[in-house]
mmCIF file of C-alpha atoms and ligand atoms in Angstrom:
data_model
loop_
_atom_site.group_PDB
_atom_site.id
_atom_site.type_symbol
_atom_site.label_atom_id
_atom_site.label_comp_id
_atom_site.label_asym_id
_atom_site.label_seq_id
_atom_site.Cartn_x
_atom_site.Cartn_y
_atom_site.Cartn_z
ATOM 1 C CA UNK A 1 -31.551 16.450 42.160
ATOM 2 C CA UNK A 2 -31.615 19.586 40.054
ATOM 3 C CA UNK A 3 -29.974 22.852 40.961
ATOM 4 C CA UNK A 4 -29.138 26.031 39.102
ATOM 5 C CA UNK A 5 -25.711 26.665 37.579
ATOM 6 C CA UNK A 6 -22.981 24.046 37.649
ATOM 7 C CA UNK A 7 -23.358 21.819 40.731
ATOM 8 C CA UNK A 8 -19.585 21.338 40.801
ATOM 9 C CA UNK A 9 -18.975 25.081 41.250
ATOM 10 C CA UNK A 10 -19.331 26.668 44.720
ATOM 11 C CA UNK A 11 -22.177 24.309 45.607
ATOM 12 C CA UNK A 12 -21.603 22.341 48.820
ATOM 13 C CA UNK A 13 -25.172 21.043 48.994
ATOM 14 C CA UNK A 14 -24.920 19.218 45.646
ATOM 15 C CA UNK A 15 -21.548 17.709 46.534
ATOM 16 C CA UNK A 16 -22.878 16.657 49.925
ATOM 17 C CA UNK A 17 -25.987 15.103 48.311
ATOM 18 C CA UNK A 18 -23.760 13.026 46.019
ATOM 19 C CA UNK A 19 -21.565 12.006 48.934
ATOM 20 C CA UNK A 20 -24.527 10.883 51.052
ATOM 21 C CA UNK A 21 -26.229 9.063 48.184
ATOM 22 C CA UNK A 22 -23.049 7.105 47.483
ATOM 23 C CA UNK A 23 -22.537 6.409 51.186
ATOM 24 C CA UNK A 24 -26.033 4.884 51.234
ATOM 25 C CA UNK A 25 -25.207 2.651 48.285
ATOM 26 C CA UNK A 26 -26.958 4.562 45.497
ATOM 27 C CA UNK A 27 -25.324 5.217 42.180
ATOM 28 C CA UNK A 28 -24.888 8.965 41.897
ATOM 29 C CA UNK A 29 -23.279 11.037 39.189
ATOM 30 C CA UNK A 30 -22.713 14.776 39.080
ATOM 31 C CA UNK A 31 -23.574 16.260 35.702
ATOM 32 C CA UNK A 32 -21.982 19.541 34.622
ATOM 33 C CA UNK A 33 -24.162 22.442 33.538
ATOM 34 C CA UNK A 34 -23.866 26.094 32.548
ATOM 35 C CA UNK A 35 -22.390 28.053 35.441
ATOM 36 C CA UNK A 36 -22.979 31.734 36.110
ATOM 37 C CA UNK A 37 -19.272 32.019 35.261
ATOM 38 C CA UNK A 38 -19.959 30.779 31.721
ATOM 39 C CA UNK A 39 -22.644 33.461 31.433
ATOM 40 C CA UNK A 40 -20.199 36.089 32.711
ATOM 41 C CA UNK A 41 -17.673 35.119 30.039
ATOM 42 C CA UNK A 42 -20.322 35.604 27.356
ATOM 43 C CA UNK A 43 -22.047 38.710 28.752
ATOM 44 C CA UNK A 44 -18.872 40.639 29.660
ATOM 45 C CA UNK A 45 -16.765 39.367 26.770
ATOM 46 C CA UNK A 46 -14.111 37.971 29.079
ATOM 47 C CA UNK A 47 -11.980 35.234 27.541
ATOM 48 C CA UNK A 48 -9.978 33.484 30.296
ATOM 49 C CA UNK A 49 -7.706 32.142 27.566
ATOM 50 C CA UNK A 50 -6.227 35.619 27.046
ATOM 51 C CA UNK A 51 -4.643 36.458 30.392
ATOM 52 C CA UNK A 52 -5.898 33.768 32.742
ATOM 53 C CA UNK A 53 -8.417 34.230 35.508
ATOM 54 C CA UNK A 54 -8.441 34.301 39.311
ATOM 55 C CA UNK A 55 -11.509 33.116 41.240
ATOM 56 C CA UNK A 56 -12.216 33.435 44.937
ATOM 57 C CA UNK A 57 -15.065 33.377 47.334
ATOM 58 C CA UNK A 58 -15.152 36.967 48.665
ATOM 59 C CA UNK A 59 -14.928 35.929 52.331
ATOM 60 C CA UNK A 60 -12.014 33.596 51.569
ATOM 61 C CA UNK A 61 -10.339 36.439 49.629
ATOM 62 C CA UNK A 62 -10.478 38.679 52.720
ATOM 63 C CA UNK A 63 -9.822 36.180 55.507
ATOM 64 C CA UNK A 64 -6.790 34.631 53.848
ATOM 65 C CA UNK A 65 -5.616 37.998 52.573
ATOM 66 C CA UNK A 66 -5.219 36.591 49.068
ATOM 67 C CA UNK A 67 -2.791 38.544 46.946
ATOM 68 C CA UNK A 68 -4.095 38.632 43.388
ATOM 69 C CA UNK A 69 -1.893 39.085 40.348
ATOM 70 C CA UNK A 70 -3.009 42.564 39.233
ATOM 71 C CA UNK A 71 -2.370 41.711 35.591
ATOM 72 C CA UNK A 72 -4.940 38.894 35.651
ATOM 73 C CA UNK A 73 -8.718 39.445 35.839
ATOM 74 C CA UNK A 74 -10.376 38.498 39.133
ATOM 75 C CA UNK A 75 -13.900 37.234 39.826
ATOM 76 C CA UNK A 76 -15.200 37.244 43.392
ATOM 77 C CA UNK A 77 -18.159 35.087 44.387
ATOM 78 C CA UNK A 78 -20.753 35.452 47.107
ATOM 79 C CA UNK A 79 -20.140 39.163 47.628
ATOM 80 C CA UNK A 80 -23.553 39.659 49.252
ATOM 81 C CA UNK A 81 -22.846 37.365 52.209
ATOM 82 C CA UNK A 82 -19.281 38.291 53.177
ATOM 83 C CA UNK A 83 -18.438 36.905 56.612
ATOM 84 C CA UNK A 84 -21.851 35.297 57.046
ATOM 85 C CA UNK A 85 -22.251 31.671 58.034
ATOM 86 C CA UNK A 86 -26.045 31.665 57.577
ATOM 87 C CA UNK A 87 -28.101 33.088 54.732
ATOM 88 C CA UNK A 88 -30.220 35.981 55.957
ATOM 89 C CA UNK A 89 -31.345 37.300 52.590
ATOM 90 C CA UNK A 90 -29.913 40.694 53.500
ATOM 91 C CA UNK A 91 -26.883 42.071 51.673
ATOM 92 C CA UNK A 92 -24.035 42.551 54.134
ATOM 93 C CA UNK A 93 -22.996 46.146 53.351
ATOM 94 C CA UNK A 94 -20.350 46.052 56.116
ATOM 95 C CA UNK A 95 -18.706 43.128 54.354
ATOM 96 C CA UNK A 96 -18.792 45.012 51.059
ATOM 97 C CA UNK A 97 -17.087 47.974 52.763
ATOM 98 C CA UNK A 98 -14.298 45.671 54.016
ATOM 99 C CA UNK A 99 -13.952 44.218 50.527
ATOM 100 C CA UNK A 100 -13.780 47.703 48.996
ATOM 101 C CA UNK A 101 -11.100 48.655 51.526
ATOM 102 C CA UNK A 102 -8.934 45.667 50.584
ATOM 103 C CA UNK A 103 -9.482 46.111 46.842
ATOM 104 C CA UNK A 104 -8.597 49.798 47.291
ATOM 105 C CA UNK A 105 -5.238 48.831 48.840
ATOM 106 C CA UNK A 106 -4.536 46.562 45.904
ATOM 107 C CA UNK A 107 -6.065 48.327 42.891
ATOM 108 C CA UNK A 108 -6.784 51.874 44.074
ATOM 109 C CA UNK A 109 -10.233 53.275 44.862
ATOM 110 C CA UNK A 110 -10.858 54.541 41.342
ATOM 111 C CA UNK A 111 -10.383 51.147 39.709
ATOM 112 C CA UNK A 112 -13.456 50.083 37.738
ATOM 113 C CA UNK A 113 -15.357 46.956 38.780
ATOM 114 C CA UNK A 114 -18.540 45.287 37.529
ATOM 115 C CA UNK A 115 -21.310 43.923 39.725
ATOM 116 C CA UNK A 116 -22.684 41.157 37.549
ATOM 117 C CA UNK A 117 -25.826 39.070 37.638
ATOM 118 C CA UNK A 118 -26.572 36.619 34.828
ATOM 119 C CA UNK A 119 -30.231 36.561 33.915
ATOM 120 C CA UNK A 120 -31.805 33.677 35.839
ATOM 121 C CA UNK A 121 -34.275 33.289 32.948
ATOM 122 C CA UNK A 122 -33.726 31.929 29.435
ATOM 123 C CA UNK A 123 -34.775 35.344 28.164
ATOM 124 C CA UNK A 124 -34.028 38.781 29.548
ATOM 125 C CA UNK A 125 -30.810 40.731 29.904
ATOM 126 C CA UNK A 126 -28.145 40.287 32.570
ATOM 127 C CA UNK A 127 -27.650 42.914 35.265
ATOM 128 C CA UNK A 128 -24.341 44.658 34.595
ATOM 129 C CA UNK A 129 -23.552 47.530 36.960
ATOM 130 C CA UNK A 130 -20.289 49.290 36.275
ATOM 131 C CA UNK A 131 -18.928 50.881 39.416
ATOM 132 C CA UNK A 132 -15.629 51.620 41.133
ATOM 133 C CA UNK A 133 -13.923 50.127 44.151
ATOM 134 C CA UNK A 134 -14.806 53.283 46.120
ATOM 135 C CA UNK A 135 -18.513 52.961 45.292
ATOM 136 C CA UNK A 136 -18.781 49.209 45.692
ATOM 137 C CA UNK A 137 -20.499 49.281 49.090
ATOM 138 C CA UNK A 138 -23.412 51.272 47.683
ATOM 139 C CA UNK A 139 -23.720 49.336 44.418
ATOM 140 C CA UNK A 140 -26.854 47.373 43.613
ATOM 141 C CA UNK A 141 -25.903 43.933 44.911
ATOM 142 C CA UNK A 142 -28.222 40.918 45.246
ATOM 143 C CA UNK A 143 -27.756 37.355 46.442
ATOM 144 C CA UNK A 144 -26.953 36.389 42.857
ATOM 145 C CA UNK A 145 -24.250 39.003 42.277
ATOM 146 C CA UNK A 146 -20.639 38.242 41.456
ATOM 147 C CA UNK A 147 -17.913 40.872 41.180
ATOM 148 C CA UNK A 148 -15.671 41.180 38.159
ATOM 149 C CA UNK A 149 -12.431 43.088 38.780
ATOM 150 C CA UNK A 150 -10.605 43.731 35.494
ATOM 151 C CA UNK A 151 -6.823 43.568 35.402
ATOM 152 C CA UNK A 152 -5.070 46.769 36.462
ATOM 153 C CA UNK A 153 -1.858 46.296 34.489
ATOM 154 C CA UNK A 154 -0.432 44.450 31.518
ATOM 155 C CA UNK A 155 1.386 41.156 31.898
ATOM 156 C CA UNK A 156 5.163 41.402 31.565
ATOM 157 C CA UNK A 157 6.919 38.496 29.871
ATOM 158 C CA UNK A 158 10.147 37.127 31.282
ATOM 159 C CA UNK A 159 12.683 37.698 28.457
ATOM 160 C CA UNK A 160 14.920 34.835 29.602
ATOM 161 C CA UNK A 161 12.061 32.320 29.455
ATOM 162 C CA UNK A 162 10.829 33.759 26.155
ATOM 163 C CA UNK A 163 14.315 33.316 24.671
ATOM 164 C CA UNK A 164 14.595 29.771 25.969
ATOM 165 C CA UNK A 165 11.189 28.901 24.538
ATOM 166 C CA UNK A 166 12.020 30.309 21.132
ATOM 167 C CA UNK A 167 15.303 28.353 21.079
ATOM 168 C CA UNK A 168 13.748 25.022 21.985
ATOM 169 C CA UNK A 169 14.309 22.202 19.590
ATOM 170 C CA UNK A 170 11.780 19.396 19.262
HETATM 171 C C1 SAM B 201 -23.629 28.943 46.016
HETATM 172 S S1 SAM B 201 -22.843 29.720 44.642
HETATM 173 C C2 SAM B 201 -23.562 28.785 43.327
HETATM 174 C C3 SAM B 201 -22.857 28.931 41.994
HETATM 175 C C4 SAM B 201 -23.485 28.052 40.927
HETATM 176 N N1 SAM B 201 -23.217 26.657 41.199
HETATM 177 C C5 SAM B 201 -22.966 28.389 39.533
HETATM 178 O O1 SAM B 201 -22.459 27.499 38.836
HETATM 179 O O2 SAM B 201 -23.120 29.533 39.096
HETATM 180 C C6 SAM B 201 -23.698 31.258 44.618
HETATM 181 C C7 SAM B 201 -22.829 32.350 44.048
HETATM 182 O O3 SAM B 201 -22.684 32.126 42.654
HETATM 183 C C8 SAM B 201 -22.701 33.350 41.963
HETATM 184 N N2 SAM B 201 -23.929 33.392 41.150
HETATM 185 C C9 SAM B 201 -25.022 32.624 41.280
HETATM 186 N N3 SAM B 201 -25.953 32.983 40.372
HETATM 187 C C10 SAM B 201 -25.434 34.006 39.685
HETATM 188 C C11 SAM B 201 -25.907 34.820 38.636
HETATM 189 N N4 SAM B 201 -27.125 34.665 38.126
HETATM 190 N N5 SAM B 201 -25.078 35.782 38.144
HETATM 191 C C12 SAM B 201 -23.832 35.966 38.649
HETATM 192 N N6 SAM B 201 -23.336 35.238 39.646
HETATM 193 C C13 SAM B 201 -24.124 34.269 40.172
HETATM 194 C C14 SAM B 201 -22.753 34.465 43.023
HETATM 195 O O4 SAM B 201 -21.418 34.841 43.329
HETATM 196 C C15 SAM B 201 -23.421 33.746 44.171
HETATM 197 O O5 SAM B 201 -23.110 34.347 45.417
#
């Protein structure tokens, strides 16, 4: 079975295919591949090694009222189908409005965000639309879009832990 992106990332159908194949006695192995997240790192110049990274499905982010660390970048997946249990092919603008409302509470309406779509082709540029939380609901979103929310503040080190670390002996 071949699918796009990394079949281990947000891809229930691949995981279910592996599960069923194994249950029927076949040997099945999931092979990693380049995820849209890998493309995002390269296209937006985001290195998760710098300040970490938070990842959520957009519906999960809203329903469970996730509280992100505002000093760590956030990537939200499946922003076109917020609250939907079936794929309709139509971008759910109402869901985007709810997402914008929640992000506004957390980051403020003027905070910059990026609607990102890696090129699905080996050639051709990615779609990178810079917008703000306030304008998210009217941004150009497709079924392939992810949302990158940059950090809103700097990380603050804990001086006590920093001191303990610098005084450690081997
Ligand atoms: C079912 S998940 C599949 C993810 C896939 N397994 C991967 O590794 O990229 C679909 C979601 O992945 C993200 N996605 C898929 N293709 C993308 C692309 N070309 N650019 C940016 N995000 C993408 C979007 O958030 C989309 O709603």
